[in-house]
Amino acid sequence: MASRTIWKGAISFGLVHIPVGLHTATSESGVDFDWLDKRSMDPVGYKRINKRTGKEIDKENIVKGVEYEDGQYVIVSPEEIAEAYPRTTQTIEIQQFVDAAGVSFVYLERPYYVAPINKGHKVYALLRDTLVKTGKIGIAKVVIQTKQHLAALIPSGDALVLNLMRWGDEVKSLEGLDLPKAGAKNMSPSPSEMKMAKMLVDDMSGDWDPEVYKDEFKAAVMELVEKKARAGKTETVIEPQEESPAYADNVIDLTELLQRSLKGGKRGGGGGRGGKESASDSESTGGAAKKTAARKAPAKKAAAKKTAAKSAKTAGKARKAA
């Protein structure tokens, strides 16, 4: 089954633009508990509620506000946001190349597979192989769904992986933690302790195989679900249908620009920034993907009677907020 492209744009470093698409690299593996109305077995969704009045309000009456003091908000419109930061939203703009070992895993948050599109495969392979040979990764900025992210572009086998990162001010410092100081004499192990520790590590060492590790909690819960389903203890739930979001597909073929760039065209230093964009650069920026408004059909009331095990499939995604 083909992977759905969730974002289209280009990797940019120097004058080189590589047209790419993003694909989800992970999936939720836990048990997906849905909210249901126990009286009617109707799925329970989220509503826009005025916290003061408790009443539901229309989407048209919702605005975005930023709290700058306790209880004091500044209202900003989508147009004002776009004017304040009129940068392209369809570019993975590499700021700098750094040693892969120099970036702590604590900054990594969410991975996406990056795949070439529009004849960008050769330049894609060039960037990937160069990163592998130099031991570098690219530190980039990218806007996804109106939010700017810091990201690491990392080679992984045949693929480039864009791993969204936490900003520096989002990672707490170690200050205040009672940690043993590295290299402290009073914390140094004795030769015999170090020898035994190394032996234990060697004994427990092996090649990384993600298939070895399973979600035991999920397995136990699903075993219970299957047992109850076989016993006929199921409820029929009619899930309202929603439209799938539509995504723009208007990235221009940048093969000519890539060829010119590889022949010697470079942009100024300073972490991959500086220099002027060519006309082709500006034209290559695709429009941000637009989401279609989801329409919900009325939920139908279903009788709480015994059904076959096949009725145990429920597609609702209205999960309880953490």
CSV table of C-alpha atoms in Angstrom, one decimal:
chain,number,residue,atom,x,y,z
A,1,MET,CA,0.0,0.0,0.0
A,2,ALA,CA,1.5,3.3,-1.1
A,3,SER,CA,2.4,5.8,1.7
A,4,ARG,CA,0.4,9.0,1.6
A,5,THR,CA,2.3,12.2,1.1
A,6,ILE,CA,1.4,14.6,3.9
A,7,TRP,CA,3.5,17.6,2.8
A,8,LYS,CA,5.3,18.6,-0.4
A,9,GLY,CA,8.1,21.1,-0.8
A,10,ALA,CA,11.8,21.2,-1.3
A,11,ILE,CA,15.1,20.7,0.7
A,12,SER,CA,17.1,23.9,0.2
A,13,PHE,CA,20.9,24.4,0.9
A,14,GLY,CA,22.9,26.9,-1.0
A,15,LEU,CA,21.2,27.3,-4.4
A,16,VAL,CA,20.3,23.6,-4.4
A,17,HIS,CA,16.6,22.7,-4.2
A,18,ILE,CA,15.5,19.1,-4.0
A,19,PRO,CA,11.8,18.6,-4.5
A,20,VAL,CA,10.5,16.2,-1.8
A,21,GLY,CA,7.5,14.9,0.0
A,22,LEU,CA,7.1,14.0,3.7
A,23,HIS,CA,5.7,10.7,4.8
A,24,THR,CA,4.7,9.7,8.3
A,25,ALA,CA,7.5,7.5,9.7
A,26,THR,CA,5.7,6.2,12.9
A,27,SER,CA,2.3,5.0,14.0
A,28,GLU,CA,0.6,4.7,17.3
A,29,SER,CA,0.9,1.2,18.7
A,30,GLY,CA,-1.0,1.6,21.9
A,31,VAL,CA,-4.6,0.5,22.5
A,32,ASP,CA,-7.0,3.1,21.0
A,33,PHE,CA,-9.7,3.6,23.5
A,34,ASP,CA,-12.6,5.6,22.0
A,35,TRP,CA,-15.2,7.6,23.9
A,36,LEU,CA,-18.7,6.2,23.6
A,37,ASP,CA,-22.1,7.2,25.1
A,38,LYS,CA,-23.0,4.2,27.2
A,39,ARG,CA,-26.7,4.9,26.8
A,40,SER,CA,-26.8,4.7,23.1
A,41,MET,CA,-23.3,3.5,22.0
A,42,ASP,CA,-22.9,6.7,19.9
A,43,PRO,CA,-19.3,7.9,19.5
A,44,VAL,CA,-18.4,10.9,21.6
A,45,GLY,CA,-16.4,13.7,19.9
A,46,TYR,CA,-14.9,17.0,20.8
A,47,LYS,CA,-16.8,20.3,20.8
A,48,ARG,CA,-15.8,23.9,20.9
A,49,ILE,CA,-17.0,25.0,24.3
A,50,ASN,CA,-17.0,28.5,25.9
A,51,LYS,CA,-15.3,27.7,29.2
A,52,ARG,CA,-17.2,30.5,31.0
A,53,THR,CA,-20.7,29.9,29.7
A,54,GLY,CA,-20.3,26.2,29.0
A,55,LYS,CA,-22.1,26.7,25.6
A,56,GLU,CA,-20.9,25.4,22.3
A,57,ILE,CA,-19.8,28.1,19.8
A,58,ASP,CA,-19.3,28.1,16.0
A,59,LYS,CA,-15.9,28.0,14.4
A,60,GLU,CA,-16.5,31.4,12.8
A,61,ASN,CA,-16.6,33.0,16.3
A,62,ILE,CA,-13.2,31.7,17.3
A,63,VAL,CA,-10.1,33.9,17.0
A,64,LYS,CA,-6.5,33.4,18.0
A,65,GLY,CA,-5.2,35.2,21.0
A,66,VAL,CA,-1.8,35.3,22.7
A,67,GLU,CA,-1.6,35.9,26.5
A,68,TYR,CA,1.1,38.4,27.2
A,69,GLU,CA,0.1,39.1,30.8
A,70,ASP,CA,-2.2,37.3,33.2
A,71,GLY,CA,-5.6,37.4,31.7
A,72,GLN,CA,-4.6,39.9,29.0
A,73,TYR,CA,-4.7,38.7,25.4
A,74,VAL,CA,-3.6,40.2,22.1
A,75,ILE,CA,-5.8,39.0,19.2
A,76,VAL,CA,-4.0,38.3,15.9
A,77,SER,CA,-5.6,37.3,12.6
A,78,PRO,CA,-4.2,34.8,10.1
A,79,GLU,CA,-3.5,37.7,7.7
A,80,GLU,CA,-1.4,39.5,10.4
A,81,ILE,CA,0.5,36.3,11.1
A,82,ALA,CA,1.3,35.8,7.4
A,83,GLU,CA,2.4,39.5,7.1
A,84,ALA,CA,4.6,39.2,10.2
A,85,TYR,CA,6.4,36.1,8.9
A,86,PRO,CA,6.0,36.1,5.1
A,87,ARG,CA,8.5,33.2,4.6
A,88,THR,CA,7.8,30.2,2.4
A,89,THR,CA,6.1,27.3,4.2
A,90,GLN,CA,7.1,24.7,1.6
A,91,THR,CA,10.9,24.6,2.1
A,92,ILE,CA,13.1,22.5,4.4
A,93,GLU,CA,15.8,25.2,4.7
A,94,ILE,CA,19.1,23.8,5.9
A,95,GLN,CA,20.8,26.3,8.2
A,96,GLN,CA,24.0,24.4,9.0
A,97,PHE,CA,25.7,21.0,8.8
A,98,VAL,CA,26.9,19.5,12.1
A,99,ASP,CA,28.5,16.3,13.3
A,100,ALA,CA,25.8,13.7,13.9
A,101,ALA,CA,27.3,12.7,17.2
A,102,GLY,CA,27.1,16.3,18.5
A,103,VAL,CA,23.3,16.4,18.7
A,104,SER,CA,21.8,14.9,21.8
A,105,PHE,CA,18.9,12.6,21.2
A,106,VAL,CA,16.9,14.6,23.8
A,107,TYR,CA,16.3,17.2,21.1
A,108,LEU,CA,14.8,14.7,18.7
A,109,GLU,CA,11.0,14.6,18.8
A,110,ARG,CA,9.2,13.2,15.7
A,111,PRO,CA,10.5,11.5,12.5
A,112,TYR,CA,9.2,11.8,9.0
A,113,TYR,CA,10.5,10.0,5.9
A,114,VAL,CA,11.6,12.3,3.1
A,115,ALA,CA,11.2,11.0,-0.4
A,116,PRO,CA,12.2,12.7,-3.7
A,117,ILE,CA,9.6,13.8,-6.2
A,118,ASN,CA,9.6,15.6,-9.6
A,119,LYS,CA,12.9,14.0,-10.9
A,120,GLY,CA,14.8,15.0,-7.7
A,121,HIS,CA,16.2,11.5,-7.1
A,122,LYS,CA,19.8,12.1,-8.2
A,123,VAL,CA,20.3,15.2,-6.2
A,124,TYR,CA,18.5,13.5,-3.3
A,125,ALA,CA,21.0,10.6,-3.4
A,126,LEU,CA,23.9,13.1,-3.6
A,127,LEU,CA,22.9,14.8,-0.4
A,128,ARG,CA,22.2,11.6,1.4
A,129,ASP,CA,25.5,10.0,0.4
A,130,THR,CA,27.4,13.1,1.2
A,131,LEU,CA,26.0,13.2,4.7
A,132,VAL,CA,26.9,9.5,5.2
A,133,LYS,CA,30.5,10.0,4.1
A,134,THR,CA,31.0,13.1,6.1
A,135,GLY,CA,29.2,11.9,9.3
A,136,LYS,CA,27.1,15.1,9.2
A,137,ILE,CA,23.4,15.9,9.5
A,138,GLY,CA,21.6,19.0,8.4
A,139,ILE,CA,20.0,21.3,10.9
A,140,ALA,CA,17.0,22.9,9.1
A,141,LYS,CA,13.9,25.0,9.7
A,142,VAL,CA,10.6,24.0,8.2
A,143,VAL,CA,7.0,25.2,8.5
A,144,ILE,CA,4.3,22.5,8.8
A,145,GLN,CA,0.7,23.3,9.3
A,146,THR,CA,1.4,27.0,10.2
A,147,LYS,CA,4.0,26.1,12.8
A,148,GLN,CA,7.7,26.5,12.4
A,149,HIS,CA,9.9,23.6,13.5
A,150,LEU,CA,13.6,23.1,14.0
A,151,ALA,CA,14.5,19.8,12.4
A,152,ALA,CA,17.4,17.4,11.7
A,153,LEU,CA,17.9,15.9,8.3
A,154,ILE,CA,19.5,12.5,8.9
A,155,PRO,CA,20.5,9.8,6.5
A,156,SER,CA,19.1,6.3,7.3
A,157,GLY,CA,19.8,3.6,4.8
A,158,ASP,CA,18.3,4.5,1.5
A,159,ALA,CA,16.2,7.4,3.0
A,160,LEU,CA,16.6,10.8,4.4
A,161,VAL,CA,14.7,11.2,7.7
A,162,LEU,CA,13.5,14.7,8.8
A,163,ASN,CA,13.3,14.5,12.6
A,164,LEU,CA,11.5,17.4,14.1
A,165,MET,CA,13.4,18.8,17.1
A,166,ARG,CA,12.7,20.6,20.3
A,167,TRP,CA,13.9,24.2,20.3
A,168,GLY,CA,16.8,25.0,22.7
A,169,ASP,CA,14.6,26.7,25.2
A,170,GLU,CA,12.2,23.7,25.3
A,171,VAL,CA,14.8,21.4,26.8
A,172,LYS,CA,15.3,21.9,30.5
A,173,SER,CA,18.8,22.2,31.9
A,174,LEU,CA,20.4,19.7,34.2
A,175,GLU,CA,20.6,22.3,36.9
A,176,GLY,CA,19.0,21.2,40.2
A,177,LEU,CA,19.4,17.4,39.4
A,178,ASP,CA,21.5,15.4,41.9
A,179,LEU,CA,23.8,13.8,39.4
A,180,PRO,CA,27.2,12.1,39.9
A,181,LYS,CA,29.9,14.4,38.4
A,182,ALA,CA,31.6,12.8,35.4
A,183,GLY,CA,35.2,12.0,36.3
A,184,ALA,CA,34.8,12.7,40.0
A,185,LYS,CA,37.3,10.7,42.0
A,186,ASN,CA,34.8,9.7,44.7
A,187,MET,CA,32.5,8.4,42.0
A,188,SER,CA,35.1,6.4,40.0
A,189,PRO,CA,34.5,2.7,40.1
A,190,SER,CA,37.2,0.3,41.2
A,191,PRO,CA,39.0,-1.8,38.5
A,192,SER,CA,37.1,-4.9,39.5
A,193,GLU,CA,33.8,-3.1,39.4
A,194,MET,CA,34.5,-1.7,36.0
A,195,LYS,CA,35.6,-5.2,34.8
A,196,MET,CA,32.4,-6.8,36.0
A,197,ALA,CA,30.2,-4.1,34.6
A,198,LYS,CA,31.9,-4.4,31.2
A,199,MET,CA,31.4,-8.2,31.3
A,200,LEU,CA,27.7,-7.7,32.0
A,201,VAL,CA,27.3,-5.2,29.2
A,202,ASP,CA,29.1,-7.6,26.8
A,203,ASP,CA,27.0,-10.5,27.9
A,204,MET,CA,23.8,-8.5,27.3
A,205,SER,CA,25.0,-6.9,24.0
A,206,GLY,CA,23.6,-7.8,20.6
A,207,ASP,CA,22.4,-6.3,17.3
A,208,TRP,CA,19.5,-3.9,17.4
A,209,ASP,CA,16.3,-5.6,16.2
A,210,PRO,CA,13.1,-3.6,16.8
A,211,GLU,CA,11.0,-6.7,16.1
A,212,VAL,CA,12.2,-8.3,19.4
A,213,TYR,CA,10.4,-5.7,21.5
A,214,LYS,CA,6.6,-5.8,21.7
A,215,ASP,CA,4.0,-3.8,23.5
A,216,GLU,CA,2.9,-6.3,26.1
A,217,PHE,CA,0.2,-4.1,27.6
A,218,LYS,CA,-1.4,-3.7,24.1
A,219,ALA,CA,-1.2,-7.5,23.6
A,220,ALA,CA,-2.9,-8.2,26.9
A,221,VAL,CA,-5.7,-5.7,26.3
A,222,MET,CA,-6.3,-7.0,22.8
A,223,GLU,CA,-6.4,-10.6,24.0
A,224,LEU,CA,-9.2,-9.5,26.4
A,225,VAL,CA,-11.0,-7.7,23.6
A,226,GLU,CA,-10.9,-10.8,21.3
A,227,LYS,CA,-12.1,-13.0,24.2
A,228,LYS,CA,-15.1,-10.8,24.8
A,229,ALA,CA,-15.8,-10.5,21.0
A,230,ARG,CA,-15.8,-14.3,20.7
A,231,ALA,CA,-18.3,-14.4,23.5
A,232,GLY,CA,-20.5,-12.0,21.6
A,233,LYS,CA,-20.0,-9.2,24.1
A,234,THR,CA,-19.8,-6.4,21.5
A,235,GLU,CA,-21.7,-3.2,20.7
A,236,THR,CA,-22.4,-1.8,17.3
A,237,VAL,CA,-21.2,1.8,16.8
A,238,ILE,CA,-22.1,3.9,13.7
A,239,GLU,CA,-19.2,6.3,13.1
A,240,PRO,CA,-19.9,9.6,11.3
A,241,GLN,CA,-18.0,9.9,8.1
A,242,GLU,CA,-15.5,12.7,7.6
A,243,GLU,CA,-13.9,14.0,4.4
A,244,SER,CA,-10.2,13.4,3.9
A,245,PRO,CA,-8.0,16.5,3.8
A,246,ALA,CA,-6.8,17.6,0.4
A,247,TYR,CA,-3.2,18.6,-0.3
A,248,ALA,CA,-1.7,20.9,-2.9
A,249,ASP,CA,0.4,19.3,-5.6
A,250,ASN,CA,2.1,22.2,-7.3
A,251,VAL,CA,5.8,21.8,-6.8
A,252,ILE,CA,7.7,22.9,-9.9
A,253,ASP,CA,10.4,20.7,-11.5
A,254,LEU,CA,13.7,22.1,-10.3
A,255,THR,CA,16.1,19.9,-12.2
A,256,GLU,CA,17.6,22.8,-14.2
A,257,LEU,CA,18.3,24.8,-11.0
A,258,LEU,CA,19.8,21.7,-9.4
A,259,GLN,CA,22.2,21.2,-12.3
A,260,ARG,CA,23.3,24.9,-12.3
A,261,SER,CA,23.8,24.8,-8.6
A,262,LEU,CA,26.0,21.7,-8.8
A,263,LYS,CA,28.2,23.4,-11.4
A,264,GLY,CA,29.4,25.9,-8.9
A,265,GLY,CA,26.5,28.2,-7.8
A,266,LYS,CA,26.8,28.8,-4.1
A,267,ARG,CA,25.0,31.0,-1.6
A,268,GLY,CA,26.8,32.9,1.1
A,269,GLY,CA,27.9,31.2,4.3
A,270,GLY,CA,26.7,31.9,7.9
A,271,GLY,CA,24.9,28.6,8.6
A,272,GLY,CA,23.5,28.2,5.1
A,273,ARG,CA,21.8,31.6,5.1
A,274,GLY,CA,22.4,34.8,3.0
A,275,GLY,CA,22.6,35.5,-0.7
A,276,LYS,CA,19.6,36.3,-3.0
A,277,GLU,CA,17.0,33.9,-4.2
A,278,SER,CA,16.6,33.4,-7.9
A,279,ALA,CA,13.4,33.8,-9.7
A,280,SER,CA,13.2,30.0,-9.9
A,281,ASP,CA,13.5,29.8,-6.1
A,282,SER,CA,10.6,32.0,-5.4
A,283,GLU,CA,8.5,30.3,-8.1
A,284,SER,CA,9.2,26.9,-6.5
A,285,THR,CA,7.5,27.6,-3.3
A,286,GLY,CA,4.2,25.7,-3.3
A,287,GLY,CA,1.1,26.9,-1.6
A,288,ALA,CA,0.5,25.6,1.9
A,289,ALA,CA,-1.7,22.5,2.0
A,290,LYS,CA,-5.3,23.4,2.6
A,291,LYS,CA,-7.6,21.4,4.8
A,292,THR,CA,-11.1,20.9,3.8
A,293,ALA,CA,-13.7,21.4,6.5
A,294,ALA,CA,-14.8,18.1,8.0
A,295,ARG,CA,-18.5,17.4,7.7
A,296,LYS,CA,-20.1,15.1,10.2
A,297,ALA,CA,-23.1,13.0,9.4
A,298,PRO,CA,-25.5,12.6,12.3
A,299,ALA,CA,-24.7,9.6,14.5
A,300,LYS,CA,-27.3,6.9,14.4
A,301,LYS,CA,-28.6,5.2,17.5
A,302,ALA,CA,-27.7,1.6,17.6
A,303,ALA,CA,-29.3,-1.2,19.6
A,304,ALA,CA,-27.0,-2.7,22.3
A,305,LYS,CA,-27.4,-6.3,21.2
A,306,LYS,CA,-25.1,-9.2,20.5
A,307,THR,CA,-23.3,-9.1,17.2
A,308,ALA,CA,-20.7,-11.2,15.4
A,309,ALA,CA,-17.0,-10.7,16.2
A,310,LYS,CA,-16.6,-8.7,13.0
A,311,SER,CA,-18.7,-6.0,14.5
A,312,ALA,CA,-15.9,-5.3,17.0
A,313,LYS,CA,-14.2,-3.0,14.5
A,314,THR,CA,-14.8,0.6,15.4
A,315,ALA,CA,-13.1,3.3,13.4
A,316,GLY,CA,-13.7,6.2,15.8
A,317,LYS,CA,-10.7,8.4,16.6
A,318,ALA,CA,-12.3,10.8,19.2
A,319,ARG,CA,-9.8,9.8,21.9
A,320,LYS,CA,-9.7,11.2,25.4
A,321,ALA,CA,-7.4,14.1,25.7
A,322,ALA,CA,-4.3,13.5,27.8
